[in-house]
Short mmCIF file of C-alpha atoms and ligand atoms in Angstrom, two decimals:
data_model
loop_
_atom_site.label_atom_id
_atom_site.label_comp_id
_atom_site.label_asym_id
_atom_site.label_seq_id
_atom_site.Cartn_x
_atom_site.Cartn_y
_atom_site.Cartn_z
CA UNK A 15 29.30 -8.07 -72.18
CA UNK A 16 25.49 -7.17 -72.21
CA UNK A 17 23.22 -9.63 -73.90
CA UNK A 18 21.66 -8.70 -77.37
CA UNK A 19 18.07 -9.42 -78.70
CA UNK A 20 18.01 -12.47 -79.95
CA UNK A 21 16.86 -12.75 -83.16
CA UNK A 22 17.08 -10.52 -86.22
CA UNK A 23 15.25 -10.88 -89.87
CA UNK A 24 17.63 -9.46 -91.85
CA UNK A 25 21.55 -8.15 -91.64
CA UNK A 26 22.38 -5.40 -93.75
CA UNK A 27 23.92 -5.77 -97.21
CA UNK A 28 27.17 -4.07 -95.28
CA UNK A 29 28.39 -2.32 -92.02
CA UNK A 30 30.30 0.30 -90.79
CA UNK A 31 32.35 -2.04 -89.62
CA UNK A 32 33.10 -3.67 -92.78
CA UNK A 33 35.04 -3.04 -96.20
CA UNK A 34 32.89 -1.93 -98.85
CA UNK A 35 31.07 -5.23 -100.80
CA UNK A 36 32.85 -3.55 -104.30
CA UNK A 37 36.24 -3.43 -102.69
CA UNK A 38 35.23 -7.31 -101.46
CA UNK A 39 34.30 -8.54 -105.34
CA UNK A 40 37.21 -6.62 -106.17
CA UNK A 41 39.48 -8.98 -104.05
CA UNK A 42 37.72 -12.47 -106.03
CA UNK A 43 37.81 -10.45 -109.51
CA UNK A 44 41.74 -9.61 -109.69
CA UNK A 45 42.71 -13.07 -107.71
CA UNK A 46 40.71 -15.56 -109.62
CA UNK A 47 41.09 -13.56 -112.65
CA UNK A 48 42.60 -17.20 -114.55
CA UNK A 49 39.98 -19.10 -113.04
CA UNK A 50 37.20 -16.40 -113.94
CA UNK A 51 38.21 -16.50 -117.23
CA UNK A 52 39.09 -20.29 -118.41
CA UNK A 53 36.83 -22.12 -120.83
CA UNK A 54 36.32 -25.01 -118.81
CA UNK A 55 34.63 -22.84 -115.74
CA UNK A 56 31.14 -23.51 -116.13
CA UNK A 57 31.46 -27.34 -116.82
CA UNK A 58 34.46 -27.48 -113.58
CA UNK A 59 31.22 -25.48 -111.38
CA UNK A 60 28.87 -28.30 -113.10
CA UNK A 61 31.13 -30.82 -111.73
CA UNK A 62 31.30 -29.42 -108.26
CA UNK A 63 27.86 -28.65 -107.83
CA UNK A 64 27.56 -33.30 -109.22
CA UNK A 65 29.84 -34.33 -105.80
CA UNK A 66 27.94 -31.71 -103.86
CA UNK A 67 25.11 -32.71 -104.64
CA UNK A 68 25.38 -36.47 -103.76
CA UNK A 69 27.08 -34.91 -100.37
CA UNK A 70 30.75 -36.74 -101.77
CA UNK A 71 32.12 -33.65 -100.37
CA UNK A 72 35.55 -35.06 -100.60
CA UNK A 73 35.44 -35.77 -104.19
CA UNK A 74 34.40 -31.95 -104.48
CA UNK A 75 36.78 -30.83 -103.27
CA UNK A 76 39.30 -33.24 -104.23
CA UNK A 77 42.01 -31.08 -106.98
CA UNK A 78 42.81 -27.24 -107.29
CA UNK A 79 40.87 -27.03 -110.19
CA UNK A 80 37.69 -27.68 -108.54
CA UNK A 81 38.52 -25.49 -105.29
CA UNK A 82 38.83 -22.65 -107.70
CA UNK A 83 35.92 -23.05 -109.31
CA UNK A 84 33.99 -23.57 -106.23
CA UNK A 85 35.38 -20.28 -105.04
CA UNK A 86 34.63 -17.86 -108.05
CA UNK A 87 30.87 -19.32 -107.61
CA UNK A 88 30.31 -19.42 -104.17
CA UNK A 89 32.89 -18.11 -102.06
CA UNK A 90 31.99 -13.78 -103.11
CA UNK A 91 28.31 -14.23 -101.87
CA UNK A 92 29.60 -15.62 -98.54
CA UNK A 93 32.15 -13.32 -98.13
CA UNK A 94 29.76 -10.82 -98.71
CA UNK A 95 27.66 -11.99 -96.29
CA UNK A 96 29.72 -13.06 -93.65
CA UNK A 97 31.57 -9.72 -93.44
CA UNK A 98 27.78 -8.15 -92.94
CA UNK A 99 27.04 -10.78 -90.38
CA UNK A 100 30.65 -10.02 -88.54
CA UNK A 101 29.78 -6.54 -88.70
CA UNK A 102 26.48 -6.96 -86.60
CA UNK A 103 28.01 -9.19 -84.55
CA UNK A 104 28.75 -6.50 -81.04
CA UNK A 105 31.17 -8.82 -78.92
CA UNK A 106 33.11 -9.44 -82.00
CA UNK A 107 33.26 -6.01 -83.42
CA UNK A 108 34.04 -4.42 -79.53
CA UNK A 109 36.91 -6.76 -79.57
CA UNK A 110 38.49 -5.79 -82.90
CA UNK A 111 38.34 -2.01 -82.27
CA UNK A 112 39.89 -2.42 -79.31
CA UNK A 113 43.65 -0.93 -80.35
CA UNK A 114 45.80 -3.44 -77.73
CA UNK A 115 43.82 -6.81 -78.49
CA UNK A 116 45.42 -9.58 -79.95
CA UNK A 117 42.62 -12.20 -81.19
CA UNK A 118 42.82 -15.72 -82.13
CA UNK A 119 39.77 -17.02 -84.41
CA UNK A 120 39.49 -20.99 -85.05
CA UNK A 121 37.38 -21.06 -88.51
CA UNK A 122 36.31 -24.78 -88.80
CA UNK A 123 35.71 -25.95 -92.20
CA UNK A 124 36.83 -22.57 -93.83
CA UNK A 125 39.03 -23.95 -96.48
CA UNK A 126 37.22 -21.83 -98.84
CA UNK A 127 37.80 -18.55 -97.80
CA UNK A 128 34.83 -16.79 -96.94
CA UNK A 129 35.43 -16.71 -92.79
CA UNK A 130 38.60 -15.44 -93.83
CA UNK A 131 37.38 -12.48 -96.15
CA UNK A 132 34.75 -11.82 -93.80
CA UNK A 133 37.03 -11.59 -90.42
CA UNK A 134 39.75 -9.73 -92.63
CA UNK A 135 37.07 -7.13 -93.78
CA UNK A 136 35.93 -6.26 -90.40
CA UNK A 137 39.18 -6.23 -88.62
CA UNK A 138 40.92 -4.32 -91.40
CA UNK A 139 37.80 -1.49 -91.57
CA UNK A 140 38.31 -0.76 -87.81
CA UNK A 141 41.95 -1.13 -87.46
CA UNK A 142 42.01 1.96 -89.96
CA UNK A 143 40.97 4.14 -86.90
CA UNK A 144 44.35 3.18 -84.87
CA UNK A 145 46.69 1.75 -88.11
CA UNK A 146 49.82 1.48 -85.94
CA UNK A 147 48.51 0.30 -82.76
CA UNK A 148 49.33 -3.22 -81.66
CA UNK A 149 46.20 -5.16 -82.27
CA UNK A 150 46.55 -7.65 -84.44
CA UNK A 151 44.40 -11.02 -85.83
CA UNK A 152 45.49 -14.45 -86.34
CA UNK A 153 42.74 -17.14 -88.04
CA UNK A 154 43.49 -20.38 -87.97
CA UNK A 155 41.16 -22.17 -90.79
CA UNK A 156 40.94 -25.98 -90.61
CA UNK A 157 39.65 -28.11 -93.35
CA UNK A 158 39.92 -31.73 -94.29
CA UNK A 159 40.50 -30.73 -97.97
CA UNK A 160 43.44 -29.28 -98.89
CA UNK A 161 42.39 -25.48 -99.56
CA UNK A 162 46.06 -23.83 -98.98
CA UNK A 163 46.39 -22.00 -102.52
CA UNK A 164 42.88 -20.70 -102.36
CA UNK A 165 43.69 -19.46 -98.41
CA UNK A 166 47.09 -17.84 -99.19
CA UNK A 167 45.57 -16.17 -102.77
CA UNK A 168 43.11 -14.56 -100.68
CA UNK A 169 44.89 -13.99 -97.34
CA UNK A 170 48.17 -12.20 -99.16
CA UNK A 171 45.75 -9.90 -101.28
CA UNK A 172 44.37 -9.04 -97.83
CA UNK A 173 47.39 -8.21 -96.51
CA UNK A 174 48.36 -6.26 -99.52
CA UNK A 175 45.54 -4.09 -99.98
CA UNK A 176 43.49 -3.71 -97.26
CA UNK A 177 45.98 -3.08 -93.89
CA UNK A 178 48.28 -0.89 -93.36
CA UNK A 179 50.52 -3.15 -91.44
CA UNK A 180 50.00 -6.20 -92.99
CA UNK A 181 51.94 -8.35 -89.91
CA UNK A 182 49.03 -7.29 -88.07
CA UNK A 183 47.01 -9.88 -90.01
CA UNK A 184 47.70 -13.38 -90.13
CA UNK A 185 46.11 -16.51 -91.42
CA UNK A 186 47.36 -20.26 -90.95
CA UNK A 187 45.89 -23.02 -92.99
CA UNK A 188 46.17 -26.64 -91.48
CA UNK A 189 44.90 -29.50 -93.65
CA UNK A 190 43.09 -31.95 -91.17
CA UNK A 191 39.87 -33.77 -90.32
CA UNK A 192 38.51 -31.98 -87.32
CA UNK A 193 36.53 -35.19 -86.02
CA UNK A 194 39.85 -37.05 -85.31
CA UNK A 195 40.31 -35.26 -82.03
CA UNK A 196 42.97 -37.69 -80.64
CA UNK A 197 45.58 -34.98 -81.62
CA UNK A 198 45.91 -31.80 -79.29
CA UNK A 199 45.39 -29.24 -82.54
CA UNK A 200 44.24 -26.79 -82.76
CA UNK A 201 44.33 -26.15 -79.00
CA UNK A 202 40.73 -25.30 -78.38
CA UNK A 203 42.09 -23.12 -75.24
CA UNK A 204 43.83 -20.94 -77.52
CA UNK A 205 41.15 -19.47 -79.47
CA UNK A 206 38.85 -16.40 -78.49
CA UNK A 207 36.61 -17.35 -81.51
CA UNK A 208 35.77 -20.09 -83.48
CA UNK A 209 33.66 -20.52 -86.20
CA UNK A 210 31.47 -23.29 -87.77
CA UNK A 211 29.69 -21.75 -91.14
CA UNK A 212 27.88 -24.32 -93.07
CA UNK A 213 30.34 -27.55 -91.16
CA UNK A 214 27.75 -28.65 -88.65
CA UNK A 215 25.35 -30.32 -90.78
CA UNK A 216 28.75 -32.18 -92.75
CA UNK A 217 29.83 -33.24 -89.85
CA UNK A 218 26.77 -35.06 -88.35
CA UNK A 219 26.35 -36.57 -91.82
CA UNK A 220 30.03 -37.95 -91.90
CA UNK A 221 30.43 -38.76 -88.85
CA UNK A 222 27.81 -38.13 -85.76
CA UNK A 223 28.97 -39.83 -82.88
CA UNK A 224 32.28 -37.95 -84.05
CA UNK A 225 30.66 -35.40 -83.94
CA UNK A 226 28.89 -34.92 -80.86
CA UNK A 227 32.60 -36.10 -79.25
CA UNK A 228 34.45 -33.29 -80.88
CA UNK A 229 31.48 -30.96 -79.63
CA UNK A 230 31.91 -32.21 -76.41
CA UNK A 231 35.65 -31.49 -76.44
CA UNK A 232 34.79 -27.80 -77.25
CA UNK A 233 33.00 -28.01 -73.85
CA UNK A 234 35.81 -29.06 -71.89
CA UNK A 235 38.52 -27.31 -73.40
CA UNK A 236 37.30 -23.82 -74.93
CA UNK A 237 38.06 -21.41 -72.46
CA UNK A 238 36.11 -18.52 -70.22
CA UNK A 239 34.76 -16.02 -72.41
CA UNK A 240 35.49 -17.52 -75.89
CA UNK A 241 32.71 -17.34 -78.52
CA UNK A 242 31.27 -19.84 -81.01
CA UNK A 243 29.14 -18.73 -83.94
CA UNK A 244 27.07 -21.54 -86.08
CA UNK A 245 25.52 -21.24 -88.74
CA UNK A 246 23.84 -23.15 -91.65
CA UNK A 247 20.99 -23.20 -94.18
CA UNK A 248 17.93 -22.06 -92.42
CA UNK A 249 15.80 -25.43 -92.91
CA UNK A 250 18.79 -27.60 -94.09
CA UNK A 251 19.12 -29.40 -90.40
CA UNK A 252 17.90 -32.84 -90.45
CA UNK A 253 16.33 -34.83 -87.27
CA UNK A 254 18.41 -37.33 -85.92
CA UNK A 255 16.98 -40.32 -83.92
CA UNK A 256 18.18 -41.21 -80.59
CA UNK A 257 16.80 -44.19 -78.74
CA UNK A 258 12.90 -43.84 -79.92
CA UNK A 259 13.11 -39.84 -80.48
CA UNK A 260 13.36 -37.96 -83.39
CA UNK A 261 15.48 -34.69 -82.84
CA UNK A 262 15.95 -32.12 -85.19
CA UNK A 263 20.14 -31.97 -85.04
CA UNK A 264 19.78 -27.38 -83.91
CA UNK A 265 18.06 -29.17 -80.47
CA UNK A 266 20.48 -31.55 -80.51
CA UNK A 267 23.80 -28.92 -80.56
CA UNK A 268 22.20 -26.34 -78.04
CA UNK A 269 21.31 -29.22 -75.45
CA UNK A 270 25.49 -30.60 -76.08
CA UNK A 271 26.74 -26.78 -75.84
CA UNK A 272 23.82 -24.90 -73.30
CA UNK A 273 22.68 -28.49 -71.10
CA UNK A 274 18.90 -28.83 -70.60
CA UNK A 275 16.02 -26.75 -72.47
CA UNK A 276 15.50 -23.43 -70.20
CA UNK A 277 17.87 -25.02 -67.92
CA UNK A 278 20.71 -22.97 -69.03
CA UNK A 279 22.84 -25.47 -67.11
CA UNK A 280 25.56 -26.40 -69.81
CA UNK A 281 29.17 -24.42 -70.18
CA UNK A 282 27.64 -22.61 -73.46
CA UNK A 283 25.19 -19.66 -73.50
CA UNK A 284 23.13 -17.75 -76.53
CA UNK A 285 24.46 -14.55 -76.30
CA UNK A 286 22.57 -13.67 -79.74
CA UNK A 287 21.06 -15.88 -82.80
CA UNK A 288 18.35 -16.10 -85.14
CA UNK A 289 16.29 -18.56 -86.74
CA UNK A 290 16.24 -17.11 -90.33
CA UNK A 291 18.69 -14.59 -91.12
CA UNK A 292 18.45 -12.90 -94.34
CA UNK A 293 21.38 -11.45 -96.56
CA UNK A 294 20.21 -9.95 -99.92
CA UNK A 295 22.58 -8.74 -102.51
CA UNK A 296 22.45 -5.30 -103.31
CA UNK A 297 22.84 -5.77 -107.13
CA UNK A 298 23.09 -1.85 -108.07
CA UNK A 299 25.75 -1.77 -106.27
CA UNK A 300 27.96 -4.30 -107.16
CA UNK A 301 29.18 -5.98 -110.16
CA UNK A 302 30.81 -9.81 -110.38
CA UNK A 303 31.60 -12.50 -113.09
CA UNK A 304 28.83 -14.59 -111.55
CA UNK A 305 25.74 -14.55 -110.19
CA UNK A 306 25.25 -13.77 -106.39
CA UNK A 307 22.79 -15.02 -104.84
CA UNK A 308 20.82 -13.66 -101.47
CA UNK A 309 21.11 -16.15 -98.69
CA UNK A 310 18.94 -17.60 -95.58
CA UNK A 311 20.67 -18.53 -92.70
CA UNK A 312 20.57 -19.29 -88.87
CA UNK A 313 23.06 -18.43 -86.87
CA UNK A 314 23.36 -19.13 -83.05
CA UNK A 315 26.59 -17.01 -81.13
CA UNK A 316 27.22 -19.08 -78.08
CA UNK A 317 29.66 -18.15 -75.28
CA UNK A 318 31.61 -19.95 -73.28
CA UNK A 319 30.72 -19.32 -69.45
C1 SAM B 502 29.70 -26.46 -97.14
S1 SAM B 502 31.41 -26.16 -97.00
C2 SAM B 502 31.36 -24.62 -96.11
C3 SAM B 502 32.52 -23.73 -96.47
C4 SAM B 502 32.64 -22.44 -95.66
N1 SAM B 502 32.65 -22.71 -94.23
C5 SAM B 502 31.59 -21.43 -96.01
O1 SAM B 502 30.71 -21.17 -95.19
O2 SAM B 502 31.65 -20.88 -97.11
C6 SAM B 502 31.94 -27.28 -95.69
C7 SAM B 502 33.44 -27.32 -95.49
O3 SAM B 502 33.73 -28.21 -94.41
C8 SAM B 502 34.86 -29.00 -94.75
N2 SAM B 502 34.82 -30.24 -93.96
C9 SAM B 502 33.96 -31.28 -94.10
N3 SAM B 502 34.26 -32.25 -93.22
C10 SAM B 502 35.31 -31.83 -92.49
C11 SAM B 502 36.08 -32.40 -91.42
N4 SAM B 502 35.79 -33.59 -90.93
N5 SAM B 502 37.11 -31.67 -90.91
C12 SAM B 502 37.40 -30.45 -91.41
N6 SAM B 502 36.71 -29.86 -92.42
C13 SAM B 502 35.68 -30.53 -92.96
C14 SAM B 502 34.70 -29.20 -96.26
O4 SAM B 502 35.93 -29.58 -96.87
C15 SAM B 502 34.21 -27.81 -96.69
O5 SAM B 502 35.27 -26.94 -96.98
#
């Protein structure tokens, strides 16, 4: 696989390689249609945005009520975005056209959907070119809070309207805390990509020697030639302090996953990234219940040497 440039200002608001943003919004309109439309909405998104806020993520995300509302707010705009950033993504899009491939994704923290609208657009868009070939997805979301209505809402709508063979896409939901790594799932070895989209910077603050451990078990058990995409807010990272240094926690991830500054000598390389990524709605085009907002992002796409 050639290497890409490695940074980019902007991704587009979509791809060829991705299912129109209406037909996405349609997807959150018809499914969260109750949720769209209760009376309580605004203060349930008022309460969400409370636990958020003072990073009790748990609490958040702690009943159905509050996943849904989280989703109709902020799940469409990621969606959106990560089905654009998917799209532009060249390893991942090769691999998906490719008519005999059968690809396992790992989306870490997921629980609410958006990996799995974005993965689902881009595989569905190019599987259109070969409908009854034998390629087929399976993404595996993990999440400590229990987000296995919201997954199979969106996953079976997925299935039922964008794919012509829907056994060609499947989704697994598996309620767990990713940190306690004791356990042998997921199987790290398994997966030819795995995603972290807005996670890191949760993790560290839950747990960071945790953390660090279960990025160091990535290392070791991730296998030849699997990928790794991170993102999170551009500017969000905090600096950690080890010994008498202050890192900021992006340094801190490349050194675990690459080794050394321009040493290149860990098991990860950058095969493309970017330090501030925008996505901007395109609001002629598109119509939703709620606001959408444009986003800022970095992203790093590591692979596994
Ligand atoms: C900010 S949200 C990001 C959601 C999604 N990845 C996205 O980009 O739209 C972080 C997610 O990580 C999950 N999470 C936090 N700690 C976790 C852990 N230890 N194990 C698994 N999931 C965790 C939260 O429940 C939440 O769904």
């Amino acid at each position: 696989m050639s290497k890409e440039t490695p940074t980019s200002d902007s991704i587009p608001f979509t791809t060829e390689h991705s299912i129109e943003p209406d037909l996405i919004i349609r997807l959150f309109e018809e499914e969260l249609q109750d949720t769209l439309t209760s009376e309580n909405l605004q203060a349930n998104i008022q309460s969400v945005k409370g636990f958020l806020y003072n990073r009790d993520y748990l609490t958040a995300f702690d009943d159905d009520t509050k996943r849904f509302a989280y989703v109709t707010r902020w799940t469409p705009m990621r969606a959106l975005s990560y089905s654009s950033l998917f799209g532009s993504l060249g390893p991942l899009t090769e691999r998906l056209r490719d008519p005999e491939a059968k690809t396992k994704f790992l989306c870490i923290g997921g629980g609410a959907a958006s990996e799995l609208v974005g993965l689902g657009s881009v595989f569905c868009r190019l599987k259109e070119y070969t409908p009854k070939s034998e390629s087929q997805v399976t993404i595996d979301i993990v999440d400590i809070a229990n987000w296995e209505n919201v997954v199979s809402k969106i996953g079976d709508y997925m299935k039922g309207h964008w794919i012509y063979d829907s056994t060609k896409l499947n989704y697994n939901f598996l309620c767990d805390d990713i940190l306690a790594i004791q356990r042998p799932v997921p199987e790290y070895s398994t997966y030819d990509f795995i995603t972290l989209m807005f996670t890191t910077n949760e993790l560290f603050a839950e747990k960071r020697t945790e953390t660090v451990k279960f990025l160091k078990n990535m290392n070791e058990k991730c296998r030849s030639g699997c990928y790794l995409l991170i993102a999170e807010s551009a500017g969000s990272y905090s600096h950690i302090t080890i010994g008498k240094k202050k890192f900021p926690v992006q340094f801190l991830i490349n050194t675990i996953l690459c080794g050394e500054p321009g040493k290149n000598n860990g098991p990860w390389e950058i095969v493309k990234s970017s330090e501030s990524c925008w996505y901007r709605i395109d609001q002629k085009q598109i119509k939703y219940s709620m606001k959408l907002e444009n986003m800022r992002f970095f992203y790093y796409l590591f692979k596994k040497k």
